[in-house]
């Protein structure tokens, strides 16, 4: 007698296919709206920049740049203080006046698009100020000094405080590295999770699973550094901080995903997919955090891809910047994830032992 399953009717198959198509279309619609809402037209939101100059120069420039909430202008006492703020990533750039002549300071390593935006925005605001001065002189019937005309015609000099190296001239390497870590971590957490099904739950299995995730994270960071070295990316980085950051990114993704699987079963694996599909776009690895909508910026930096991008960027280009908050976020995901893995295995083992004792079994 054959045990072959009964064939599915054409009508039932059509309904199933239609349901799958509708669900797929809805998922595509939601993702499309989300991606476009976050990144279809990046615009600055209180993007920090600095200014050095007289009281009048600072006031005029602050008013022009802060209009509309695009930039947040901070005043600095001298050029050295402004440059240090840029190195610490407390400012994306700034302007310093020497007399009437301004010099722009940018950091393309923080974001090439932000550097270009700041140069364009400042040039427009400054030329508008000079043009206003010219109009006032003309209206008063006074001659326009030659130096004023020169200021209107000439572009201000630009100093790149933290430039991108030629090996990463577009600044896109960081996004690729974070993407590879998140995808690899999500896949690894699923594969390693399947191994736990080969043995019964126990404290030893929990510790073993956690140890495997730590070993994988270290290997993942090493592989990422090798891949970066092959293309000269991160050559001048703080390699110890970079290695630790990359390992912690991988562990934060794998451990937190494995924890959700331990708590909610196979459906918990969707967390890893969410990191990749939803978290990457707001991570700041490809688009500067302050160029995202405020909500996207805030949430993005609280997820492993966003905190990881901050750690990796600072280790590569901004060693003076503080990465404490980003490391805290990654450590929280990694530590809590590992703790859940150990505790769920211990609790399940204790429950099974209690049931065996109740039945009088050893």
PDB file of N, CA, C and O in Angstrom, residues 294-356:
ATOM      1  N   UNK A 294      15.542  61.762  12.386  1.00  0.00           N
ATOM      2  CA  UNK A 294      15.946  61.701  13.798  1.00  0.00           C
ATOM      3  C   UNK A 294      15.614  60.356  14.441  1.00  0.00           C
ATOM      4  O   UNK A 294      16.405  59.808  15.213  1.00  0.00           O
ATOM      5  N   UNK A 295      14.440  59.822  14.150  1.00  0.00           N
ATOM      6  CA  UNK A 295      14.056  58.535  14.737  1.00  0.00           C
ATOM      7  C   UNK A 295      14.981  57.424  14.246  1.00  0.00           C
ATOM      8  O   UNK A 295      15.403  56.561  15.023  1.00  0.00           O
ATOM      9  N   UNK A 296      15.298  57.446  12.952  1.00  0.00           N
ATOM     10  CA  UNK A 296      16.201  56.443  12.401  1.00  0.00           C
ATOM     11  C   UNK A 296      17.578  56.522  13.023  1.00  0.00           C
ATOM     12  O   UNK A 296      18.208  55.501  13.318  1.00  0.00           O
ATOM     13  N   UNK A 297      18.075  57.737  13.238  1.00  0.00           N
ATOM     14  CA  UNK A 297      19.378  57.938  13.862  1.00  0.00           C
ATOM     15  C   UNK A 297      19.377  57.378  15.277  1.00  0.00           C
ATOM     16  O   UNK A 297      20.285  56.633  15.672  1.00  0.00           O
ATOM     17  N   UNK A 298      18.351  57.713  16.053  1.00  0.00           N
ATOM     18  CA  UNK A 298      18.292  57.284  17.452  1.00  0.00           C
ATOM     19  C   UNK A 298      18.213  55.765  17.570  1.00  0.00           C
ATOM     20  O   UNK A 298      18.957  55.144  18.344  1.00  0.00           O
ATOM     21  N   UNK A 299      17.316  55.148  16.788  1.00  0.00           N
ATOM     22  CA  UNK A 299      17.150  53.694  16.861  1.00  0.00           C
ATOM     23  C   UNK A 299      18.374  52.985  16.300  1.00  0.00           C
ATOM     24  O   UNK A 299      18.842  51.987  16.852  1.00  0.00           O
ATOM     25  N   UNK A 300      18.907  53.508  15.206  1.00  0.00           N
ATOM     26  CA  UNK A 300      20.042  52.866  14.557  1.00  0.00           C
ATOM     27  C   UNK A 300      21.239  52.701  15.460  1.00  0.00           C
ATOM     28  O   UNK A 300      21.916  51.659  15.444  1.00  0.00           O
ATOM     29  N   UNK A 301      21.534  53.700  16.286  1.00  0.00           N
ATOM     30  CA  UNK A 301      22.695  53.629  17.164  1.00  0.00           C
ATOM     31  C   UNK A 301      22.469  52.729  18.368  1.00  0.00           C
ATOM     32  O   UNK A 301      23.409  52.455  19.124  1.00  0.00           O
ATOM     33  N   UNK A 302      21.247  52.257  18.556  1.00  0.00           N
ATOM     34  CA  UNK A 302      20.949  51.327  19.646  1.00  0.00           C
ATOM     35  C   UNK A 302      20.901  49.881  19.170  1.00  0.00           C
ATOM     36  O   UNK A 302      20.612  48.977  19.953  1.00  0.00           O
ATOM     37  N   UNK A 303      21.188  49.651  17.890  1.00  0.00           N
ATOM     38  CA  UNK A 303      21.225  48.302  17.324  1.00  0.00           C
ATOM     39  C   UNK A 303      22.671  47.906  17.038  1.00  0.00           C
ATOM     40  O   UNK A 303      23.533  48.772  16.839  1.00  0.00           O
ATOM     41  N   UNK A 304      22.982  46.610  17.000  1.00  0.00           N
ATOM     42  CA  UNK A 304      24.366  46.185  16.754  1.00  0.00           C
ATOM     43  C   UNK A 304      24.992  46.755  15.475  1.00  0.00           C
ATOM     44  O   UNK A 304      26.151  47.175  15.518  1.00  0.00           O
ATOM     45  N   UNK A 305      24.287  46.809  14.332  1.00  0.00           N
ATOM     46  CA  UNK A 305      24.943  47.377  13.148  1.00  0.00           C
ATOM     47  C   UNK A 305      25.337  48.839  13.333  1.00  0.00           C
ATOM     48  O   UNK A 305      26.426  49.247  12.900  1.00  0.00           O
ATOM     49  N   UNK A 306      24.490  49.634  13.985  1.00  0.00           N
ATOM     50  CA  UNK A 306      24.798  51.048  14.175  1.00  0.00           C
ATOM     51  C   UNK A 306      25.926  51.273  15.162  1.00  0.00           C
ATOM     52  O   UNK A 306      26.865  52.033  14.893  1.00  0.00           O
ATOM     53  N   UNK A 307      25.843  50.625  16.323  1.00  0.00           N
ATOM     54  CA  UNK A 307      26.922  50.743  17.298  1.00  0.00           C
ATOM     55  C   UNK A 307      28.218  50.191  16.724  1.00  0.00           C
ATOM     56  O   UNK A 307      29.301  50.752  16.943  1.00  0.00           O
ATOM     57  N   UNK A 308      28.121  49.115  15.956  1.00  0.00           N
ATOM     58  CA  UNK A 308      29.310  48.533  15.339  1.00  0.00           C
ATOM     59  C   UNK A 308      29.945  49.456  14.316  1.00  0.00           C
ATOM     60  O   UNK A 308      31.177  49.564  14.229  1.00  0.00           O
ATOM     61  N   UNK A 309      29.120  50.126  13.534  1.00  0.00           N
ATOM     62  CA  UNK A 309      29.654  51.063  12.545  1.00  0.00           C
ATOM     63  C   UNK A 309      30.403  52.206  13.225  1.00  0.00           C
ATOM     64  O   UNK A 309      31.455  52.658  12.745  1.00  0.00           O
ATOM     65  N   UNK A 310      29.880  52.677  14.348  1.00  0.00           N
ATOM     66  CA  UNK A 310      30.553  53.743  15.095  1.00  0.00           C
ATOM     67  C   UNK A 310      31.910  53.285  15.606  1.00  0.00           C
ATOM     68  O   UNK A 310      32.924  53.979  15.470  1.00  0.00           O
ATOM     69  N   UNK A 311      31.956  52.100  16.188  1.00  0.00           N
ATOM     70  CA  UNK A 311      33.207  51.561  16.718  1.00  0.00           C
ATOM     71  C   UNK A 311      34.228  51.373  15.599  1.00  0.00           C
ATOM     72  O   UNK A 311      35.397  51.764  15.719  1.00  0.00           O
ATOM     73  N   UNK A 312      33.801  50.765  14.496  1.00  0.00           N
ATOM     74  CA  UNK A 312      34.726  50.480  13.402  1.00  0.00           C
ATOM     75  C   UNK A 312      35.237  51.769  12.749  1.00  0.00           C
ATOM     76  O   UNK A 312      36.433  51.896  12.457  1.00  0.00           O
ATOM     77  N   UNK A 313      34.355  52.725  12.504  1.00  0.00           N
ATOM     78  CA  UNK A 313      34.786  53.985  11.882  1.00  0.00           C
ATOM     79  C   UNK A 313      35.794  54.727  12.755  1.00  0.00           C
ATOM     80  O   UNK A 313      36.813  55.219  12.277  1.00  0.00           O
ATOM     81  N   UNK A 314      35.510  54.788  14.052  1.00  0.00           N
ATOM     82  CA  UNK A 314      36.413  55.512  14.939  1.00  0.00           C
ATOM     83  C   UNK A 314      37.757  54.805  15.056  1.00  0.00           C
ATOM     84  O   UNK A 314      38.802  55.455  15.145  1.00  0.00           O
ATOM     85  N   UNK A 315      37.743  53.473  15.087  1.00  0.00           N
ATOM     86  CA  UNK A 315      39.006  52.735  15.152  1.00  0.00           C
ATOM     87  C   UNK A 315      39.826  52.923  13.880  1.00  0.00           C
ATOM     88  O   UNK A 315      41.060  52.968  13.927  1.00  0.00           O
ATOM     89  N   UNK A 316      39.160  53.068  12.747  1.00  0.00           N
ATOM     90  CA  UNK A 316      39.857  53.220  11.473  1.00  0.00           C
ATOM     91  C   UNK A 316      40.371  54.635  11.246  1.00  0.00           C
ATOM     92  O   UNK A 316      41.481  54.821  10.741  1.00  0.00           O
ATOM     93  N   UNK A 317      39.591  55.638  11.627  1.00  0.00           N
ATOM     94  CA  UNK A 317      39.924  57.004  11.226  1.00  0.00           C
ATOM     95  C   UNK A 317      39.924  58.026  12.366  1.00  0.00           C
ATOM     96  O   UNK A 317      40.507  59.098  12.216  1.00  0.00           O
ATOM     97  N   UNK A 318      39.263  57.726  13.485  1.00  0.00           N
ATOM     98  CA  UNK A 318      39.112  58.727  14.543  1.00  0.00           C
ATOM     99  C   UNK A 318      39.513  58.151  15.903  1.00  0.00           C
ATOM    100  O   UNK A 318      38.666  57.960  16.783  1.00  0.00           O
ATOM    101  N   UNK A 319      40.809  57.873  16.096  1.00  0.00           N
ATOM    102  CA  UNK A 319      41.245  57.269  17.361  1.00  0.00           C
ATOM    103  C   UNK A 319      41.016  58.163  18.581  1.00  0.00           C
ATOM    104  O   UNK A 319      40.992  57.669  19.706  1.00  0.00           O
ATOM    105  N   UNK A 320      40.865  59.477  18.370  1.00  0.00           N
ATOM    106  CA  UNK A 320      40.627  60.387  19.491  1.00  0.00           C
ATOM    107  C   UNK A 320      39.162  60.405  19.942  1.00  0.00           C
ATOM    108  O   UNK A 320      38.841  60.955  21.002  1.00  0.00           O
ATOM    109  N   UNK A 321      38.285  59.835  19.140  1.00  0.00           N
ATOM    110  CA  UNK A 321      36.857  59.870  19.462  1.00  0.00           C
ATOM    111  C   UNK A 321      36.523  58.863  20.560  1.00  0.00           C
ATOM    112  O   UNK A 321      37.173  57.817  20.687  1.00  0.00           O
ATOM    113  N   UNK A 322      35.502  59.158  21.340  1.00  0.00           N
ATOM    114  CA  UNK A 322      35.043  58.255  22.391  1.00  0.00           C
ATOM    115  C   UNK A 322      34.064  57.237  21.817  1.00  0.00           C
ATOM    116  O   UNK A 322      33.106  57.602  21.133  1.00  0.00           O
ATOM    117  N   UNK A 323      34.323  55.957  22.079  1.00  0.00           N
ATOM    118  CA  UNK A 323      33.437  54.894  21.592  1.00  0.00           C
ATOM    119  C   UNK A 323      32.791  54.137  22.752  1.00  0.00           C
ATOM    120  O   UNK A 323      32.290  53.035  22.566  1.00  0.00           O
ATOM    121  N   UNK A 324      32.796  54.744  23.927  1.00  0.00           N
ATOM    122  CA  UNK A 324      32.287  54.052  25.119  1.00  0.00           C
ATOM    123  C   UNK A 324      30.830  53.650  24.949  1.00  0.00           C
ATOM    124  O   UNK A 324      30.453  52.492  25.198  1.00  0.00           O
ATOM    125  N   UNK A 325      29.991  54.575  24.528  1.00  0.00           N
ATOM    126  CA  UNK A 325      28.561  54.273  24.427  1.00  0.00           C
ATOM    127  C   UNK A 325      28.304  53.179  23.399  1.00  0.00           C
ATOM    128  O   UNK A 325      27.446  52.302  23.614  1.00  0.00           O
ATOM    129  N   UNK A 326      29.029  53.195  22.277  1.00  0.00           N
ATOM    130  CA  UNK A 326      28.834  52.161  21.262  1.00  0.00           C
ATOM    131  C   UNK A 326      29.282  50.797  21.776  1.00  0.00           C
ATOM    132  O   UNK A 326      28.616  49.777  21.537  1.00  0.00           O
ATOM    133  N   UNK A 327      30.396  50.756  22.503  1.00  0.00           N
ATOM    134  CA  UNK A 327      30.850  49.487  23.074  1.00  0.00           C
ATOM    135  C   UNK A 327      29.853  48.974  24.115  1.00  0.00           C
ATOM    136  O   UNK A 327      29.631  47.768  24.228  1.00  0.00           O
ATOM    137  N   UNK A 328      29.239  49.870  24.876  1.00  0.00           N
ATOM    138  CA  UNK A 328      28.246  49.468  25.872  1.00  0.00           C
ATOM    139  C   UNK A 328      27.053  48.808  25.188  1.00  0.00           C
ATOM    140  O   UNK A 328      26.543  47.769  25.651  1.00  0.00           O
ATOM    141  N   UNK A 329      26.601  49.392  24.074  1.00  0.00           N
ATOM    142  CA  UNK A 329      25.467  48.810  23.339  1.00  0.00           C
ATOM    143  C   UNK A 329      25.819  47.407  22.851  1.00  0.00           C
ATOM    144  O   UNK A 329      25.045  46.448  23.045  1.00  0.00           O
ATOM    145  N   UNK A 330      26.987  47.252  22.222  1.00  0.00           N
ATOM    146  CA  UNK A 330      27.386  45.943  21.699  1.00  0.00           C
ATOM    147  C   UNK A 330      27.559  44.929  22.834  1.00  0.00           C
ATOM    148  O   UNK A 330      27.129  43.782  22.721  1.00  0.00           O
ATOM    149  N   UNK A 331      28.180  45.368  23.926  1.00  0.00           N
ATOM    150  CA  UNK A 331      28.399  44.461  25.057  1.00  0.00           C
ATOM    151  C   UNK A 331      27.069  44.023  25.672  1.00  0.00           C
ATOM    152  O   UNK A 331      26.934  42.875  26.124  1.00  0.00           O
ATOM    153  N   UNK A 332      26.084  44.919  25.686  1.00  0.00           N
ATOM    154  CA  UNK A 332      24.770  44.566  26.240  1.00  0.00           C
ATOM    155  C   UNK A 332      24.115  43.471  25.404  1.00  0.00           C
ATOM    156  O   UNK A 332      23.582  42.487  25.954  1.00  0.00           O
ATOM    157  N   UNK A 333      24.116  43.619  24.086  1.00  0.00           N
ATOM    158  CA  UNK A 333      23.530  42.593  23.222  1.00  0.00           C
ATOM    159  C   UNK A 333      24.274  41.269  23.372  1.00  0.00           C
ATOM    160  O   UNK A 333      23.651  40.203  23.478  1.00  0.00           O
ATOM    161  N   UNK A 334      25.600  41.341  23.357  1.00  0.00           N
ATOM    162  CA  UNK A 334      26.400  40.116  23.443  1.00  0.00           C
ATOM    163  C   UNK A 334      26.244  39.452  24.810  1.00  0.00           C
ATOM    164  O   UNK A 334      25.990  38.242  24.901  1.00  0.00           O
ATOM    165  N   UNK A 335      26.391  40.229  25.887  1.00  0.00           N
ATOM    166  CA  UNK A 335      26.333  39.671  27.229  1.00  0.00           C
ATOM    167  C   UNK A 335      24.972  39.108  27.584  1.00  0.00           C
ATOM    168  O   UNK A 335      24.870  37.985  28.105  1.00  0.00           O
ATOM    169  N   UNK A 336      23.916  39.867  27.294  1.00  0.00           N
ATOM    170  CA  UNK A 336      22.569  39.381  27.592  1.00  0.00           C
ATOM    171  C   UNK A 336      22.223  38.163  26.738  1.00  0.00           C
ATOM    172  O   UNK A 336      21.557  37.232  27.209  1.00  0.00           O
ATOM    173  N   UNK A 337      22.669  38.168  25.488  1.00  0.00           N
ATOM    174  CA  UNK A 337      22.407  37.026  24.626  1.00  0.00           C
ATOM    175  C   UNK A 337      23.049  35.759  25.153  1.00  0.00           C
ATOM    176  O   UNK A 337      22.410  34.696  25.231  1.00  0.00           O
ATOM    177  N   UNK A 338      24.327  35.844  25.535  1.00  0.00           N
ATOM    178  CA  UNK A 338      25.018  34.671  26.079  1.00  0.00           C
ATOM    179  C   UNK A 338      24.376  34.215  27.386  1.00  0.00           C
ATOM    180  O   UNK A 338      24.239  33.012  27.637  1.00  0.00           O
ATOM    181  N   UNK A 339      23.964  35.165  28.221  1.00  0.00           N
ATOM    182  CA  UNK A 339      23.329  34.819  29.498  1.00  0.00           C
ATOM    183  C   UNK A 339      22.019  34.066  29.275  1.00  0.00           C
ATOM    184  O   UNK A 339      21.737  33.067  29.948  1.00  0.00           O
ATOM    185  N   UNK A 340      21.221  34.530  28.320  1.00  0.00           N
ATOM    186  CA  UNK A 340      19.953  33.850  28.019  1.00  0.00           C
ATOM    187  C   UNK A 340      20.207  32.430  27.525  1.00  0.00           C
ATOM    188  O   UNK A 340      19.490  31.480  27.916  1.00  0.00           O
ATOM    189  N   UNK A 341      21.216  32.249  26.696  1.00  0.00           N
ATOM    190  CA  UNK A 341      21.530  30.914  26.168  1.00  0.00           C
ATOM    191  C   UNK A 341      21.873  29.957  27.303  1.00  0.00           C
ATOM    192  O   UNK A 341      21.370  28.820  27.368  1.00  0.00           O
ATOM    193  N   UNK A 342      22.707  30.401  28.228  1.00  0.00           N
ATOM    194  CA  UNK A 342      23.101  29.543  29.353  1.00  0.00           C
ATOM    195  C   UNK A 342      21.912  29.275  30.275  1.00  0.00           C
ATOM    196  O   UNK A 342      21.676  28.133  30.685  1.00  0.00           O
ATOM    197  N   UNK A 343      21.155  30.309  30.595  1.00  0.00           N
ATOM    198  CA  UNK A 343      20.044  30.153  31.537  1.00  0.00           C
ATOM    199  C   UNK A 343      18.926  29.286  30.981  1.00  0.00           C
ATOM    200  O   UNK A 343      18.326  28.476  31.715  1.00  0.00           O
ATOM    201  N   UNK A 344      18.589  29.436  29.705  1.00  0.00           N
ATOM    202  CA  UNK A 344      17.510  28.619  29.134  1.00  0.00           C
ATOM    203  C   UNK A 344      17.893  27.148  29.101  1.00  0.00           C
ATOM    204  O   UNK A 344      17.041  26.279  29.327  1.00  0.00           O
ATOM    205  N   UNK A 345      19.138  26.854  28.832  1.00  0.00           N
ATOM    206  CA  UNK A 345      19.585  25.463  28.862  1.00  0.00           C
ATOM    207  C   UNK A 345      19.575  24.908  30.280  1.00  0.00           C
ATOM    208  O   UNK A 345      19.182  23.769  30.517  1.00  0.00           O
ATOM    209  N   UNK A 346      20.000  25.730  31.243  1.00  0.00           N
ATOM    210  CA  UNK A 346      20.011  25.292  32.637  1.00  0.00           C
ATOM    211  C   UNK A 346      18.590  25.062  33.150  1.00  0.00           C
ATOM    212  O   UNK A 346      18.305  24.055  33.817  1.00  0.00           O
ATOM    213  N   UNK A 347      17.687  25.999  32.836  1.00  0.00           N
ATOM    214  CA  UNK A 347      16.299  25.875  33.289  1.00  0.00           C
ATOM    215  C   UNK A 347      15.622  24.661  32.680  1.00  0.00           C
ATOM    216  O   UNK A 347      14.888  23.928  33.361  1.00  0.00           O
ATOM    217  N   UNK A 348      15.859  24.427  31.390  1.00  0.00           N
ATOM    218  CA  UNK A 348      15.238  23.274  30.732  1.00  0.00           C
ATOM    219  C   UNK A 348      15.765  21.969  31.321  1.00  0.00           C
ATOM    220  O   UNK A 348      15.015  21.011  31.531  1.00  0.00           O
ATOM    221  N   UNK A 349      17.049  21.941  31.630  1.00  0.00           N
ATOM    222  CA  UNK A 349      17.631  20.731  32.219  1.00  0.00           C
ATOM    223  C   UNK A 349      17.052  20.479  33.608  1.00  0.00           C
ATOM    224  O   UNK A 349      16.738  19.341  33.982  1.00  0.00           O
ATOM    225  N   UNK A 350      16.866  21.535  34.392  1.00  0.00           N
ATOM    226  CA  UNK A 350      16.313  21.397  35.732  1.00  0.00           C
ATOM    227  C   UNK A 350      14.869  20.909  35.676  1.00  0.00           C
ATOM    228  O   UNK A 350      14.451  20.068  36.462  1.00  0.00           O
ATOM    229  N   UNK A 351      14.099  21.424  34.707  1.00  0.00           N
ATOM    230  CA  UNK A 351      12.708  20.992  34.553  1.00  0.00           C
ATOM    231  C   UNK A 351      12.629  19.524  34.182  1.00  0.00           C
ATOM    232  O   UNK A 351      11.817  18.762  34.720  1.00  0.00           O
ATOM    233  N   UNK A 352      13.506  19.078  33.265  1.00  0.00           N
ATOM    234  CA  UNK A 352      13.499  17.683  32.847  1.00  0.00           C
ATOM    235  C   UNK A 352      13.905  16.777  34.005  1.00  0.00           C
ATOM    236  O   UNK A 352      13.326  15.692  34.211  1.00  0.00           O
ATOM    237  N   UNK A 353      14.900  17.207  34.789  1.00  0.00           N
ATOM    238  CA  UNK A 353      15.333  16.399  35.929  1.00  0.00           C
ATOM    239  C   UNK A 353      14.212  16.259  36.949  1.00  0.00           C
ATOM    240  O   UNK A 353      14.000  15.187  37.536  1.00  0.00           O
ATOM    241  N   UNK A 354      13.459  17.328  37.180  1.00  0.00           N
ATOM    242  CA  UNK A 354      12.330  17.289  38.118  1.00  0.00           C
ATOM    243  C   UNK A 354      11.260  16.321  37.641  1.00  0.00           C
ATOM    244  O   UNK A 354      10.691  15.552  38.424  1.00  0.00           O
ATOM    245  N   UNK A 355      10.990  16.326  36.329  1.00  0.00           N
ATOM    246  CA  UNK A 355       9.980  15.421  35.776  1.00  0.00           C
ATOM    247  C   UNK A 355      10.412  13.966  35.899  1.00  0.00           C
ATOM    248  O   UNK A 355       9.601  13.082  36.208  1.00  0.00           O
ATOM    249  N   UNK A 356      11.692  13.705  35.677  1.00  0.00           N
ATOM    250  CA  UNK A 356      12.194  12.341  35.787  1.00  0.00           C
ATOM    251  C   UNK A 356      12.102  11.836  37.226  1.00  0.00           C
ATOM    252  O   UNK A 356      11.733  10.688  37.490  1.00  0.00           O
TER     253      UNK A 356
END
